Short mmCIF file of C-alpha atoms in Angstrom, two decimals:
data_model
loop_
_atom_site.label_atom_id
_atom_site.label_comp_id
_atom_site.label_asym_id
_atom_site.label_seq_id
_atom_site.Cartn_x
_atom_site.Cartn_y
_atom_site.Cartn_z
CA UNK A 1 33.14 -69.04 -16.73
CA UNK A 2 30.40 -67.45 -18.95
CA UNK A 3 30.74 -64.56 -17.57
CA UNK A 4 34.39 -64.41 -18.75
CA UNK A 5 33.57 -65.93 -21.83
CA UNK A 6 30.79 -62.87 -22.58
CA UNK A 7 33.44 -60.60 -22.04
CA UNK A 8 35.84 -61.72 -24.17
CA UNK A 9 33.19 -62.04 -26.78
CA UNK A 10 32.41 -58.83 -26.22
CA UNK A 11 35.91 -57.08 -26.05
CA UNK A 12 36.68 -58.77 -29.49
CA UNK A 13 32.98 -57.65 -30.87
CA UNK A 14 34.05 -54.18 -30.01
CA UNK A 15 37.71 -54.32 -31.02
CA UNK A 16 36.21 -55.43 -34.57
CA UNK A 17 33.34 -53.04 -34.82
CA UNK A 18 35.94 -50.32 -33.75
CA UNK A 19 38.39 -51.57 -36.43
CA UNK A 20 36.07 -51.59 -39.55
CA UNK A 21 34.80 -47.91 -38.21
CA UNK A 22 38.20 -46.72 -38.34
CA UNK A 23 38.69 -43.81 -41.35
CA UNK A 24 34.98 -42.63 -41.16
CA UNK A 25 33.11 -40.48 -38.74
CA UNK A 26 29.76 -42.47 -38.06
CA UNK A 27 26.86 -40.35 -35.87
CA UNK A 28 23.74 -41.84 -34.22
CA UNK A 29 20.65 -39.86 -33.71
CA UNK A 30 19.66 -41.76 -31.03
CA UNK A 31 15.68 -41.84 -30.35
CA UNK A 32 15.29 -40.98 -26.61
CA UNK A 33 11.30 -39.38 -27.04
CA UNK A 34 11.08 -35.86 -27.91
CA UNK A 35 14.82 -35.36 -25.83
CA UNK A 36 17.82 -35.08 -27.54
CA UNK A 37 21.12 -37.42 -27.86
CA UNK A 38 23.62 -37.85 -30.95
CA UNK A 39 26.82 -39.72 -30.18
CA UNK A 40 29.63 -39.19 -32.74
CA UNK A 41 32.54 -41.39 -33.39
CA UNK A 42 35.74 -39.89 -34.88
CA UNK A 43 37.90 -41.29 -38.00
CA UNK A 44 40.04 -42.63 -35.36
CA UNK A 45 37.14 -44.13 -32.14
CA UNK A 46 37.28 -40.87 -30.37
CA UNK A 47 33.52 -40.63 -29.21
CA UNK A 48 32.00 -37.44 -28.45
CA UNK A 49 27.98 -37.64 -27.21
CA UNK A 50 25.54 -34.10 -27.42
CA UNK A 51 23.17 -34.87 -24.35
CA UNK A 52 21.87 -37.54 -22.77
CA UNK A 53 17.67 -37.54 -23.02
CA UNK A 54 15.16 -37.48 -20.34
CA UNK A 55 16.03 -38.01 -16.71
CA UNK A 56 12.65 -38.68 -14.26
CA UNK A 57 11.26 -42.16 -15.16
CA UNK A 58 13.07 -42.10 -18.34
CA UNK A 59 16.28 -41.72 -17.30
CA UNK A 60 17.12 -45.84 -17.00
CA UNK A 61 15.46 -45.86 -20.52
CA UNK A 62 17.03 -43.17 -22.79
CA UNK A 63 21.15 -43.97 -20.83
CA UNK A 64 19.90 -47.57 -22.22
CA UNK A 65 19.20 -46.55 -25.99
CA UNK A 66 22.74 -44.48 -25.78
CA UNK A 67 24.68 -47.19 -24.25
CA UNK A 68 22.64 -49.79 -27.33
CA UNK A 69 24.70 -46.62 -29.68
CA UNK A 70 27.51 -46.84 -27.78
CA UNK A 71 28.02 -50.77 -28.05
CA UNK A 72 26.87 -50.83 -31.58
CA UNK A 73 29.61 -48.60 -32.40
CA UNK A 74 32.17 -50.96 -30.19
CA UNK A 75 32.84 -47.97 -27.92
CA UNK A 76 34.18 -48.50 -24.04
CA UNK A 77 34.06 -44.89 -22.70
CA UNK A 78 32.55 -41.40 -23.96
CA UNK A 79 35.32 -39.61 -24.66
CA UNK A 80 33.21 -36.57 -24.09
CA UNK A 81 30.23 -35.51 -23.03
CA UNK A 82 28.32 -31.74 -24.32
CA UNK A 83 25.38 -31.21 -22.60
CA UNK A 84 24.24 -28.33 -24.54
CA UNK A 85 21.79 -26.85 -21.91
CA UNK A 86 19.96 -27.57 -18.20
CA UNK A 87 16.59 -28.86 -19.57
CA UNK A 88 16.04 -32.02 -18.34
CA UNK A 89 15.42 -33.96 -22.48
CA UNK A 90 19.48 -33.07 -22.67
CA UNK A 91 20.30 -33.64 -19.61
CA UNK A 92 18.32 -36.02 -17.45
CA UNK A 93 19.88 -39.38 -18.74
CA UNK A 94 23.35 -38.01 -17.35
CA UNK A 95 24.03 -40.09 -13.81
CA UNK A 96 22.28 -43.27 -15.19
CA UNK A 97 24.57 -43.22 -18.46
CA UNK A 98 27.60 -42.38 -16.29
CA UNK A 99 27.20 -44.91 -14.01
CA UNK A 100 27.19 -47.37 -16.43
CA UNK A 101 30.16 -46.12 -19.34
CA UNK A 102 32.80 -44.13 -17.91
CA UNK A 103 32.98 -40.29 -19.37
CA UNK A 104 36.04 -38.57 -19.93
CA UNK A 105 35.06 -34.94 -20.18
CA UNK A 106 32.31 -32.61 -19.58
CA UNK A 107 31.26 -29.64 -21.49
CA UNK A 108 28.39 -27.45 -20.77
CA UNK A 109 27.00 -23.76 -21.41
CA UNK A 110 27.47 -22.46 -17.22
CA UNK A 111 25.21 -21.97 -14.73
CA UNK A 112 21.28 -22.36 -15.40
CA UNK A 113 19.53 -19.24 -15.94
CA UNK A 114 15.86 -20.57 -15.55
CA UNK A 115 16.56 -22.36 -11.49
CA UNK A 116 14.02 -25.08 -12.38
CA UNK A 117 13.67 -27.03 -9.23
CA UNK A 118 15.31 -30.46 -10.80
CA UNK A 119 17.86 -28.55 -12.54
CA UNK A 120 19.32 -26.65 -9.32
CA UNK A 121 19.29 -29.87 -7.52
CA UNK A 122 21.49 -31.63 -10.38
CA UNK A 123 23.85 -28.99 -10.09
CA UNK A 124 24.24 -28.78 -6.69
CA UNK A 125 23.86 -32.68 -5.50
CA UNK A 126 24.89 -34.62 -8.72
CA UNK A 127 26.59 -32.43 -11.52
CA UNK A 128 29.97 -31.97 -9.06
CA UNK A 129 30.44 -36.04 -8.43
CA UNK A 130 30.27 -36.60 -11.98
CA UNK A 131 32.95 -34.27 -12.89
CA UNK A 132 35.16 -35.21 -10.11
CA UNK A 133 37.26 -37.52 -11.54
CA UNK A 134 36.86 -36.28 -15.22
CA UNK A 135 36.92 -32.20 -16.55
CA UNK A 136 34.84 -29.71 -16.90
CA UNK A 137 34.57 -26.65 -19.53
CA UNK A 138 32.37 -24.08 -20.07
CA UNK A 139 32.72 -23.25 -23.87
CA UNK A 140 32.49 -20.21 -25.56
CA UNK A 141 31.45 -19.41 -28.87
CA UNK A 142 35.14 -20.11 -30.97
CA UNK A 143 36.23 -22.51 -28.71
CA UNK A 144 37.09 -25.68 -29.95
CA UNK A 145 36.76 -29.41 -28.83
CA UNK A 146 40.39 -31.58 -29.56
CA UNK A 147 39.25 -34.63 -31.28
CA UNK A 148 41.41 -36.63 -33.53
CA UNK A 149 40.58 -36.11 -37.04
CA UNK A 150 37.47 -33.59 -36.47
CA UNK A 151 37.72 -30.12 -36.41
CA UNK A 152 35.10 -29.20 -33.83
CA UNK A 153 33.60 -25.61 -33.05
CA UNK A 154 31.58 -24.06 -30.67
CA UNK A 155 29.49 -21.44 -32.47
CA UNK A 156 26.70 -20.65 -29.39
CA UNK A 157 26.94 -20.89 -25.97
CA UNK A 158 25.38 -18.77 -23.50
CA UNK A 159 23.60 -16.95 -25.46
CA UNK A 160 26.67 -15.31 -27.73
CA UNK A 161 27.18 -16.11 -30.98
CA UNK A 162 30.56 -16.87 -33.28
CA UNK A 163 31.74 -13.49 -34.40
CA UNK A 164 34.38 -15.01 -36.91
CA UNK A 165 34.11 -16.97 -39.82
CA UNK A 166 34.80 -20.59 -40.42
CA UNK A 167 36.39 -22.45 -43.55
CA UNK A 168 33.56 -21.69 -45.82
CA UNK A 169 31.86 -18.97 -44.53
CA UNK A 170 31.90 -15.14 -44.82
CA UNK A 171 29.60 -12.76 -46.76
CA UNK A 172 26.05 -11.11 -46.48
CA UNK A 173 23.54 -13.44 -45.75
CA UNK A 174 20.75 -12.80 -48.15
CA UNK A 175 17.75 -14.06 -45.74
CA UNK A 176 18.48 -11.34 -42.71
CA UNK A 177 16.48 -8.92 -44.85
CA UNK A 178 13.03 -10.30 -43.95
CA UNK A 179 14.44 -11.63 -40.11
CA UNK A 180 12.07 -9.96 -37.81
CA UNK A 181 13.47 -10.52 -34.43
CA UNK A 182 11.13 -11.42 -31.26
CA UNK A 183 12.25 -10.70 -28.40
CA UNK A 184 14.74 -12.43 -25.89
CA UNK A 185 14.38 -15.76 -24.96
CA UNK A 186 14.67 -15.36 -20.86
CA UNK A 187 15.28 -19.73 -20.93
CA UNK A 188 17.58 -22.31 -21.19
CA UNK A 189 16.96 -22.91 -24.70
CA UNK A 190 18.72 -19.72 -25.95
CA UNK A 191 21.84 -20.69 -23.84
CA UNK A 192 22.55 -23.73 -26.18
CA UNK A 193 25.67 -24.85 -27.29
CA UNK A 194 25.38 -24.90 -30.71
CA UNK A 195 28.40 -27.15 -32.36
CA UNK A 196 30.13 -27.67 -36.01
CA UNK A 197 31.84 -30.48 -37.06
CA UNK A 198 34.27 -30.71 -40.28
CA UNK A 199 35.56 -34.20 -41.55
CA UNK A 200 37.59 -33.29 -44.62
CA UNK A 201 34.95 -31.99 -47.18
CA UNK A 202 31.99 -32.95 -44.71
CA UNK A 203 30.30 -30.60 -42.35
CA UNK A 204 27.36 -30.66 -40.01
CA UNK A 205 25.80 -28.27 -37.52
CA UNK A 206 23.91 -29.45 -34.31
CA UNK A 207 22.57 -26.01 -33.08
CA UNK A 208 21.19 -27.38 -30.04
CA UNK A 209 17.84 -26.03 -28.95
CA UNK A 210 18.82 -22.36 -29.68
CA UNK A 211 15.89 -20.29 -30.37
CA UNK A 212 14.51 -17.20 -32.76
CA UNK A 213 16.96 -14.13 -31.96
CA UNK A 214 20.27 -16.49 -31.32
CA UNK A 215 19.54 -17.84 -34.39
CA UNK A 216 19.30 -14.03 -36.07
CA UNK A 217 22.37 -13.14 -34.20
CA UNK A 218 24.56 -16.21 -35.15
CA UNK A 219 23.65 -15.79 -39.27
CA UNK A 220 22.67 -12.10 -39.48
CA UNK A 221 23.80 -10.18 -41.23
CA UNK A 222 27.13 -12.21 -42.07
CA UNK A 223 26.48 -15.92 -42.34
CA UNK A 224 30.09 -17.01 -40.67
CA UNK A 225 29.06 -21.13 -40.65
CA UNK A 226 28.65 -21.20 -44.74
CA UNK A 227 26.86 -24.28 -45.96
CA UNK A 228 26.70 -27.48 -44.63
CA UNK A 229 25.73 -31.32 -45.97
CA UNK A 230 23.96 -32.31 -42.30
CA UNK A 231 21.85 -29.73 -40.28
CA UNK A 232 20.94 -31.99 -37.30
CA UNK A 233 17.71 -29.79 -36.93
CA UNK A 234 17.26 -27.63 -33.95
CA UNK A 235 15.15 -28.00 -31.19
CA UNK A 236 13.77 -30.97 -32.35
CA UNK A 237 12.13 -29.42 -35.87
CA UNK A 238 10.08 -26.88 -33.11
CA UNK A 239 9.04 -23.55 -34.45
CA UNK A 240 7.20 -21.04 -35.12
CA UNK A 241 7.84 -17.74 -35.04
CA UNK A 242 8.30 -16.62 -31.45
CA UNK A 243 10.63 -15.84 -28.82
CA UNK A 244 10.92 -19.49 -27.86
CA UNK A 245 10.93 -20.77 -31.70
CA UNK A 246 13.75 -21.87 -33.76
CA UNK A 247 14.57 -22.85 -37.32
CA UNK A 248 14.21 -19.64 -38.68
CA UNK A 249 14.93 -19.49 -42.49
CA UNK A 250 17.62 -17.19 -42.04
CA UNK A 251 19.65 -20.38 -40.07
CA UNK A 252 18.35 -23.46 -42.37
CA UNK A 253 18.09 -21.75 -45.56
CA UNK A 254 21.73 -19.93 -45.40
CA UNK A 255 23.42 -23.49 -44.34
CA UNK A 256 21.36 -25.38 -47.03
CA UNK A 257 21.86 -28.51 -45.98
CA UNK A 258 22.17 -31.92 -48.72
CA UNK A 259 20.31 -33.69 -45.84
CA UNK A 260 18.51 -32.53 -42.21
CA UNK A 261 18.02 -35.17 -39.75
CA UNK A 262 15.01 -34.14 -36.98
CA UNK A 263 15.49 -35.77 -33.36
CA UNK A 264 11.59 -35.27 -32.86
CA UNK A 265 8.86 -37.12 -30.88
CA UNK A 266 5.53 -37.99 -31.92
CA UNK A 267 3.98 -34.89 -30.58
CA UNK A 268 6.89 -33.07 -30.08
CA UNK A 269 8.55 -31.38 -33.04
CA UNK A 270 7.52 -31.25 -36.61
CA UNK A 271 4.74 -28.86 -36.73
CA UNK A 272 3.78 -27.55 -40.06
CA UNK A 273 5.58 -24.09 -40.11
CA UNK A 274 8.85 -24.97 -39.03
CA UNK A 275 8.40 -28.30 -41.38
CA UNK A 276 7.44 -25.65 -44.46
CA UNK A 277 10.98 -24.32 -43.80
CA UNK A 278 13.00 -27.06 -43.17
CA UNK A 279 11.43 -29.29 -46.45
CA UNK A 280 11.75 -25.82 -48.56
CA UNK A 281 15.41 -24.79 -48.13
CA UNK A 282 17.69 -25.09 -50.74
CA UNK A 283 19.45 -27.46 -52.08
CA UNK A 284 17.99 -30.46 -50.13
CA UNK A 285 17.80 -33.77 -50.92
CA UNK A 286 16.33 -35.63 -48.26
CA UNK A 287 14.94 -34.92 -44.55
CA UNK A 288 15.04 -38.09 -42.37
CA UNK A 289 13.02 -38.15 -38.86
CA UNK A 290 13.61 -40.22 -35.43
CA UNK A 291 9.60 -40.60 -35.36
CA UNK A 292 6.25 -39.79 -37.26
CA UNK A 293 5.12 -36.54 -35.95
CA UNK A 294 1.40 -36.54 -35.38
CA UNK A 295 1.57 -32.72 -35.17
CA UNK A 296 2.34 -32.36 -39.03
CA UNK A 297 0.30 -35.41 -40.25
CA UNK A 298 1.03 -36.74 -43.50
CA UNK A 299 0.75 -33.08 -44.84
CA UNK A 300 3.86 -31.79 -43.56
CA UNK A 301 5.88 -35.25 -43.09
CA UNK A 302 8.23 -37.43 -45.06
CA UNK A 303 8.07 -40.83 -46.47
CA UNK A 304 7.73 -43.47 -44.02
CA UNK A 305 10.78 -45.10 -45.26
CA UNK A 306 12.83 -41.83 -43.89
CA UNK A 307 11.53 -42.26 -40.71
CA UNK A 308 13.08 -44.60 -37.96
CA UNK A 309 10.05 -44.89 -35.26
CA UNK A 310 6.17 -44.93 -36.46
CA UNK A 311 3.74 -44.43 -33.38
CA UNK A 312 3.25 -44.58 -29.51
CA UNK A 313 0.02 -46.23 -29.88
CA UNK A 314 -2.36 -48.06 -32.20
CA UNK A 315 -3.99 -45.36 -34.72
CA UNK A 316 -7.41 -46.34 -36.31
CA UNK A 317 -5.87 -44.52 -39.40
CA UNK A 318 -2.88 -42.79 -40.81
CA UNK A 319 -3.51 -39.02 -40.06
CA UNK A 320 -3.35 -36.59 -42.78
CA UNK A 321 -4.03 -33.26 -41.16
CA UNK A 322 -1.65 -32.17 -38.16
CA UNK A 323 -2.98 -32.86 -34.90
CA UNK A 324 -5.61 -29.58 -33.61
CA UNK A 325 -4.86 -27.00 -31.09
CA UNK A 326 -1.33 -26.76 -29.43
CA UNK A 327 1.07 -27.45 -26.69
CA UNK A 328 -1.00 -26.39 -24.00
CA UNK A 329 -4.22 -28.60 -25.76
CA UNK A 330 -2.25 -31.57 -26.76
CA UNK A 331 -2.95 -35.07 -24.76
CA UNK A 332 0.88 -36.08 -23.57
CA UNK A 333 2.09 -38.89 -25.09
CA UNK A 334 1.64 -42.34 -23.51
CA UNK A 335 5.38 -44.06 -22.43
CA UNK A 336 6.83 -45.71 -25.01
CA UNK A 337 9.70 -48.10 -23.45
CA UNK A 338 9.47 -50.44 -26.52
CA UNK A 339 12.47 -51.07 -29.33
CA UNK A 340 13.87 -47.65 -30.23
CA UNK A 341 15.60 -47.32 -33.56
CA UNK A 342 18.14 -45.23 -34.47
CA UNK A 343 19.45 -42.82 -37.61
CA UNK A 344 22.29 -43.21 -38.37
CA UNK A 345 25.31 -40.94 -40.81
CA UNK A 346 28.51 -42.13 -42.03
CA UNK A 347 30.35 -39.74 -43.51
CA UNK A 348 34.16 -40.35 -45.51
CA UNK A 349 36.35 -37.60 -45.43
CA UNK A 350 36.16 -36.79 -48.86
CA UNK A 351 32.04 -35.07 -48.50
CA UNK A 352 30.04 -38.50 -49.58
CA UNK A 353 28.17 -39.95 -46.73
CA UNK A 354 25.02 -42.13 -46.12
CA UNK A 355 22.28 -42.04 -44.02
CA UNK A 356 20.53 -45.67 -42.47
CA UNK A 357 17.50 -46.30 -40.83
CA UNK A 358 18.17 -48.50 -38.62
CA UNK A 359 14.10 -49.81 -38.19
CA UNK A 360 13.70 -50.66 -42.18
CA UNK A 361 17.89 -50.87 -42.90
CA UNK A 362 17.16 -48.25 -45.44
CA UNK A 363 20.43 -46.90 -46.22
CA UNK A 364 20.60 -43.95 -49.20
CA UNK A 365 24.08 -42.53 -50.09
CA UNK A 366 24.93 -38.64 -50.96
#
């Protein structure tokens, strides 16, 4: 009998959430440690989620933040499901969040170009049951995705780049003439999916983790996106300038986003350069992160009150200066399988949307 009475409890919990979500497109960044997950709900509670977080250890952990999303948002299924390439942050949460919220359809970039020995065994042993009794599509840059009241493009996948140019785009991109480009990126990265998303007069870009030359292709010399008010940062706020780095100013400065959102770890993400560029490009008003980044310090970093997770373990002091060295020098992080917090947008269809952290319940409107 409890049992039946949680459900109903639930079922009317959800109805109601649903209900008063109805008209707006609401989008959780979704902390899952450095990985990468943001679930978006359409005007009318068609869900669509861009990757799934770590697998490994993590796996039960980050499909538990999403499904905390998904039931805050009063959603029963994914409607669908973009992984936007075979690393295993955006992918490894993938059979643990399935097994527990059914998924309607699959979207992904194609094979993996790297073979990393957990990716071909996903493919091979996992990937196929998953998509048995769903779909599966490989996108293409100009594709779209059909969801109710969202008009949804793919601008990367692969490695290609839109050609054509969406509402709002067109014309010379000023920026290409200092883009010095480095070299192909051999790795998954640079296969992203890279995805826009218009609500009315609202539009966002989630590039995915797309790095240095995909970005100069995609917005040089024509930038065919245009402006946007929410650039959910690439590659979780990684740079610099290298064959494997991202944000490049000719990408954040020609979109100019009102607001960038950063799905970052505390030593992942955020260093200095790429933060110069993202806190520098015009036209923004705010830059909100999923955690304090210990590689830009208070130097290079927000407010606290912009930020929805603080630290992994007890600091003797705030750090100003970024944290010494680099990847290969970093300690890795200790696990952190404590209360994850959220960002989260709501955006109406006429361009005005807010932003809440859901740690303080900061909420700031634009």
């Amino acid at each position: 009998m409890r049992s039946i009475s949680f459900l109903f409890i639930y079922i009317v919990f959800a109805i109601s959430t649903a209900h008063s979500q109805m008209g707006t497109l609401q989008v959780y960044v979704v902390d899952v440690e450095g990985g990468n997950a943001t679930l978006f709900i359409g005007p009318t509670g068609e869900s669509a989620l861009i990757d799934t977080g770590n697998g490994g250890a993590n796996a039960i952990r980050d499909a538990g933040r999403i499904l905390d999303a998904a039931n805050d948002a009063g959603l029963m299924q994914i409607d669908h499901l973009i992984t936007t390439h075979w690393h295993g942050d955006h992918f490894g949460g993938m059979a643990e969040l399935a097994s527990n919220i059914p998924i309607g359809a699959y979207y992904d970039p194609g094979p993996s170009v790297q073979g990393q020995p957990n990716t071909v065994s996903f493919l091979a042993d996992v990937y196929p049951g998953l998509i048995a009794d769903a779909s599966r599509t490989i996108v293409d840059p100009g594709d779209t995705i059909s969801i109710e009241g969202l008009e949804w493009t793919i601008v990367t996948s692969g490695g290609n780049v839109l050609d054509t140019d969406l509402t709002g785009g067109g014309g010379q991109n000023s920026y290409c003439a200092t883009f010095e480009p480095q070299g192909p990126d051999t790795g998954e990265n640079a296969q992203s999916i890279g995805s826009h998303i218009r609500f009315g007069e609202f539009t966002a870009l989630h590039p995915g983790d797309i790095t240095w030359d995909v970005e100069g292709a995609l917005m040089c010399p024509e930038n065919h996106i245009g402006t946007v008010d929410v650039l959910f940062v690439g590659h979780h706020g990684q740079g610099p300038a290298s064959p494997t780095g991202s944000n490049t100013p000719q990408l954040v400065n020609a979109v100019a986003p009102r607001v960038s959102l950063i799905n970052n770890g505390t030593r992942k993400g955020g260093q200095p350069e790429p933060m110069s560029i993202i806190l520098n490009s015009p036209g923004l008003e705010d830059v909100w992160m999923s955690h304090f980044s210990l590689l830009s310090g208070q130097e290079y970093t927000v407010p606290g009150i912009f930020i929805a997770n603080t630290f992994d373990q007890e600091l003797d002091a705030m750090p100003i200066a970024p944290l010494p060295g680099s990847r290969d020098t970093w300690p890795d992080p200790p696990p952190h399988n404590g209360t994850a917090y959220w960002l989260k947008v709501t955006a109406m269809e006429n361009g005005t949307f807010t932003v809440t952290n859901a740690r303080n319940n900061f909420t700031k409107s634009y």
